[in-house]
Each structure stands twice: as structure tokens, then as C-alpha cells.
C-alpha atoms as an extended CHARMM CRD file, in Angstrom:
* protein
*
       103  EXT
         1         1  MET       CA             21.5370000000       -7.9920000000      -12.5030000000  PROA      1               0.0000000000
         2         2  SER       CA             18.2010000000       -6.3120000000      -13.0170000000  PROA      2               0.0000000000
         3         3  ASP       CA             17.5960000000       -3.1050000000      -14.9240000000  PROA      3               0.0000000000
         4         4  ALA       CA             17.4250000000        0.1410000000      -12.9990000000  PROA      4               0.0000000000
         5         5  PHE       CA             13.9950000000        1.4870000000      -12.1680000000  PROA      5               0.0000000000
         6         6  ASP       CA             13.2610000000        4.3660000000      -14.5560000000  PROA      6               0.0000000000
         7         7  LEU       CA             11.6170000000        6.9900000000      -12.3560000000  PROA      7               0.0000000000
         8         8  ASN       CA             11.2180000000        9.4030000000      -15.2910000000  PROA      8               0.0000000000
         9         9  ALA       CA              9.2210000000        6.7960000000      -17.2110000000  PROA      9               0.0000000000
        10        10  TRP       CA              7.0650000000        6.1080000000      -14.1470000000  PROA      10              0.0000000000
        11        11  MET       CA              6.3400000000        9.8460000000      -13.6690000000  PROA      11              0.0000000000
        12        12  ALA       CA              5.3340000000       10.1790000000      -17.3330000000  PROA      12              0.0000000000
        13        13  GLU       CA              3.0080000000        7.1680000000      -17.1100000000  PROA      13              0.0000000000
        14        14  ALA       CA              1.5480000000        8.2080000000      -13.7500000000  PROA      14              0.0000000000
        15        15  ALA       CA              0.5920000000       11.7080000000      -14.8990000000  PROA      15              0.0000000000
        16        16  ARG       CA             -2.9280000000       12.4750000000      -13.7050000000  PROA      16              0.0000000000
        17        17  GLU       CA             -5.5730000000       14.8370000000      -14.9840000000  PROA      17              0.0000000000
        18        18  PRO       CA             -5.2990000000       18.3300000000      -13.4690000000  PROA      18              0.0000000000
        19        19  PHE       CA             -8.0990000000       19.5590000000      -11.2070000000  PROA      19              0.0000000000
        20        20  ARG       CA             -9.9830000000       22.5410000000      -12.6140000000  PROA      20              0.0000000000
        21        21  PHE       CA            -12.3120000000       24.8380000000      -10.6890000000  PROA      21              0.0000000000
        22        22  LEU       CA            -14.1780000000       28.0630000000      -11.3790000000  PROA      22              0.0000000000
        23        23  LEU       CA            -14.1370000000       31.1760000000       -9.2220000000  PROA      23              0.0000000000
        24        24  ASP       CA            -15.6120000000       34.5240000000      -10.2840000000  PROA      24              0.0000000000
        25        25  GLY       CA            -15.8090000000       33.3670000000      -13.9060000000  PROA      25              0.0000000000
        26        26  LYS       CA            -12.1150000000       32.3880000000      -14.0460000000  PROA      26              0.0000000000
        27        27  THR       CA            -10.9130000000       28.8130000000      -14.4610000000  PROA      27              0.0000000000
        28        28  PHE       CA             -8.0540000000       27.8680000000      -12.1730000000  PROA      28              0.0000000000
        29        29  VAL       CA             -6.0160000000       24.6910000000      -12.6310000000  PROA      29              0.0000000000
        30        30  LEU       CA             -4.3510000000       22.6420000000       -9.9170000000  PROA      30              0.0000000000
        31        31  PRO       CA             -2.1450000000       19.6660000000      -10.7120000000  PROA      31              0.0000000000
        32        32  ALA       CA             -3.0620000000       16.3930000000       -9.0630000000  PROA      32              0.0000000000
        33        33  ALA       CA             -1.8520000000       16.8900000000       -5.4830000000  PROA      33              0.0000000000
        34        34  GLY       CA              0.5660000000       13.9610000000       -5.8190000000  PROA      34              0.0000000000
        35        35  ASP       CA              2.2360000000       15.7330000000       -8.7330000000  PROA      35              0.0000000000
        36        36  LEU       CA              3.5010000000       18.6240000000       -6.5860000000  PROA      36              0.0000000000
        37        37  ASP       CA              7.2730000000       18.7380000000       -6.1600000000  PROA      37              0.0000000000
        38        38  LYS       CA              8.7260000000       16.8030000000       -3.2360000000  PROA      38              0.0000000000
        39        39  SER       CA             10.0680000000       20.0420000000       -1.7120000000  PROA      39              0.0000000000
        40        40  ILE       CA              6.5730000000       20.7840000000       -0.3570000000  PROA      40              0.0000000000
        41        41  LEU       CA              6.9850000000       17.8700000000        2.0870000000  PROA      41              0.0000000000
        42        42  ALA       CA              9.4900000000       19.9160000000        4.0980000000  PROA      42              0.0000000000
        43        43  ALA       CA              7.0350000000       22.7950000000        4.4380000000  PROA      43              0.0000000000
        44        44  VAL       CA              3.7240000000       21.1120000000        5.2730000000  PROA      44              0.0000000000
        45        45  ASN       CA              2.2250000000       18.2310000000        7.2010000000  PROA      45              0.0000000000
        46        46  VAL       CA              0.4750000000       16.3390000000        4.4060000000  PROA      46              0.0000000000
        47        47  ASP       CA             -0.8830000000       13.6730000000        6.7680000000  PROA      47              0.0000000000
        48        48  ASN       CA             -2.7430000000       16.1550000000        8.9760000000  PROA      48              0.0000000000
        49        49  PRO       CA             -2.6810000000       19.5570000000        7.2410000000  PROA      49              0.0000000000
        50        50  SER       CA             -3.3480000000       22.7160000000        9.2300000000  PROA      50              0.0000000000
        51        51  ALA       CA             -4.9970000000       25.7800000000        7.6900000000  PROA      51              0.0000000000
        52        52  THR       CA             -1.5020000000       27.1520000000        6.9760000000  PROA      52              0.0000000000
        53        53  ASP       CA             -0.5290000000       23.8630000000        5.3060000000  PROA      53              0.0000000000
        54        54  ILE       CA             -3.6370000000       23.9540000000        3.1110000000  PROA      54              0.0000000000
        55        55  ILE       CA             -2.8150000000       27.4840000000        1.9640000000  PROA      55              0.0000000000
        56        56  ALA       CA              0.8030000000       26.4580000000        1.2720000000  PROA      56              0.0000000000
        57        57  LEU       CA             -0.3760000000       23.4560000000       -0.7660000000  PROA      57              0.0000000000
        58        58  LEU       CA             -2.8440000000       25.5610000000       -2.7520000000  PROA      58              0.0000000000
        59        59  GLN       CA             -0.2030000000       28.2130000000       -3.3510000000  PROA      59              0.0000000000
        60        60  ALA       CA              2.2760000000       25.5790000000       -4.5660000000  PROA      60              0.0000000000
        61        61  GLY       CA             -0.3620000000       23.9950000000       -6.7790000000  PROA      61              0.0000000000
        62        62  LEU       CA             -1.6520000000       27.2220000000       -8.2760000000  PROA      62              0.0000000000
        63        63  GLY       CA              1.8360000000       28.5890000000       -8.9380000000  PROA      63              0.0000000000
        64        64  ASP       CA              1.5280000000       31.6800000000      -11.1740000000  PROA      64              0.0000000000
        65        65  GLN       CA             -2.2590000000       31.6830000000      -10.6680000000  PROA      65              0.0000000000
        66        66  TRP       CA             -1.8800000000       32.1710000000       -6.9110000000  PROA      66              0.0000000000
        67        67  VAL       CA             -1.7790000000       35.9840000000       -6.9790000000  PROA      67              0.0000000000
        68        68  GLU       CA             -5.0670000000       36.1790000000       -8.8880000000  PROA      68              0.0000000000
        69        69  PHE       CA             -6.7140000000       33.5240000000       -6.6910000000  PROA      69              0.0000000000
        70        70  ASP       CA             -5.4490000000       35.1250000000       -3.4760000000  PROA      70              0.0000000000
        71        71  ALA       CA             -6.8510000000       38.5290000000       -4.4990000000  PROA      71              0.0000000000
        72        72  LEU       CA            -10.4070000000       37.1160000000       -4.6230000000  PROA      72              0.0000000000
        73        73  PRO       CA            -12.5210000000       36.9460000000       -1.4700000000  PROA      73              0.0000000000
        74        74  VAL       CA            -13.1500000000       33.3040000000       -0.5750000000  PROA      74              0.0000000000
        75        75  PRO       CA            -14.7500000000       32.1630000000        2.7020000000  PROA      75              0.0000000000
        76        76  LEU       CA            -12.8130000000       29.6590000000        4.7970000000  PROA      76              0.0000000000
        77        77  SER       CA            -15.5090000000       27.0340000000        4.2970000000  PROA      77              0.0000000000
        78        78  ALA       CA            -15.0570000000       27.3330000000        0.5210000000  PROA      78              0.0000000000
        79        79  VAL       CA            -11.2650000000       26.9780000000        0.8200000000  PROA      79              0.0000000000
        80        80  GLY       CA            -11.8040000000       23.8300000000        2.8830000000  PROA      80              0.0000000000
        81        81  GLU       CA            -14.2310000000       22.4310000000        0.3120000000  PROA      81              0.0000000000
        82        82  LEU       CA            -11.8450000000       23.2600000000       -2.5220000000  PROA      82              0.0000000000
        83        83  PHE       CA             -9.0650000000       21.3830000000       -0.7160000000  PROA      83              0.0000000000
        84        84  ARG       CA            -11.3150000000       18.3570000000       -0.0750000000  PROA      84              0.0000000000
        85        85  ARG       CA            -12.4170000000       18.2750000000       -3.7220000000  PROA      85              0.0000000000
        86        86  TRP       CA             -8.8020000000       18.5570000000       -4.8920000000  PROA      86              0.0000000000
        87        87  GLN       CA             -7.8400000000       15.6120000000       -2.6840000000  PROA      87              0.0000000000
        88        88  HSD       CA            -10.8830000000       13.6340000000       -3.7990000000  PROA      88              0.0000000000
        89        89  HSD       CA             -9.9910000000       14.2740000000       -7.4440000000  PROA      89              0.0000000000
        90        90  GLN       CA             -6.8010000000       12.3280000000       -6.8190000000  PROA      90              0.0000000000
        91        91  GLY       CA             -8.5240000000        9.6780000000       -4.7410000000  PROA      91              0.0000000000
        92        92  VAL       CA             -7.0140000000       10.7930000000       -1.4220000000  PROA      92              0.0000000000
        93        93  THR       CA             -9.2470000000       11.4000000000        1.5610000000  PROA      93              0.0000000000
        94        94  PRO       CA             -8.4650000000       14.1820000000        4.0580000000  PROA      94              0.0000000000
        95        95  GLY       CA             -5.8270000000       13.1090000000        6.5720000000  PROA      95              0.0000000000
        96        96  GLU       CA             -4.4200000000       10.5450000000        4.1610000000  PROA      96              0.0000000000
        97        97  SER       CA             -1.5840000000       11.2480000000        1.7700000000  PROA      97              0.0000000000
        98        98  GLU       CA             -0.5250000000        9.2950000000       -1.2590000000  PROA      98              0.0000000000
        99        99  VAL       CA              3.1620000000        9.8320000000       -0.5230000000  PROA      99              0.0000000000
       100       100  SER       CA              4.5840000000       10.1780000000        2.9450000000  PROA      100             0.0000000000
       101       101  PRO       CA              8.1020000000       11.3260000000        3.8520000000  PROA      101             0.0000000000
       102       102  SER       CA              9.0230000000        7.7420000000        4.7690000000  PROA      102             0.0000000000
       103       103  SER       CA              7.9650000000        6.3490000000        1.3750000000  PROA      103             0.0000000000
């Protein structure tokens, strides 16, 4: 009989560097997108995110920082670029997710 797969050990070893970005002189920190809690999968389409999905993902990632970020004026093009850079930081291209619901 083989040993059980230790998911906690895998999560600790797979921890990625957070993604940091500046806006109006403030540094915001997003976790690697793949480090968000699995509950977000029920709320968004990670394979083909809509504008609403992108906002939900950013809100989940920013957590307590969301209120401050949301209060700042940011053009839609900048939100899109932020999302692309966040995905790129993890090595995921837009329209491609690291973890899908069937995984």
C-alpha cells in the first residue's frame, strides 16, 4: 500500500511569489492566481473570464486591500492589463487556467 498524498506538503512547496503592483503611490499585493481558494471556481469562469469574473478574481485576490483599490479611478484598459500581468506572473496566458473544475 502506498503512502497517502500529502496535499498540505504540496501546497507549502508550491507556494509562489505574490504579484505586487503600484497604483497612486500605494503597493498592492495579489497572491499568485493559482493560490486563490477553490471557492472562487463556483463564482467565475476561469477559462474564459468576463469583465465581472475579472473583477471578482481581483477582489478575491486583493482581499482587505480591495476597498482601497476599488476607491481609486482605474480605466478599464488598465484593469485588463493588470489582470494579464497577474496571469503572466504565474505563467498562465489569458483564456488558460492552471486548475480547471475537472482537475
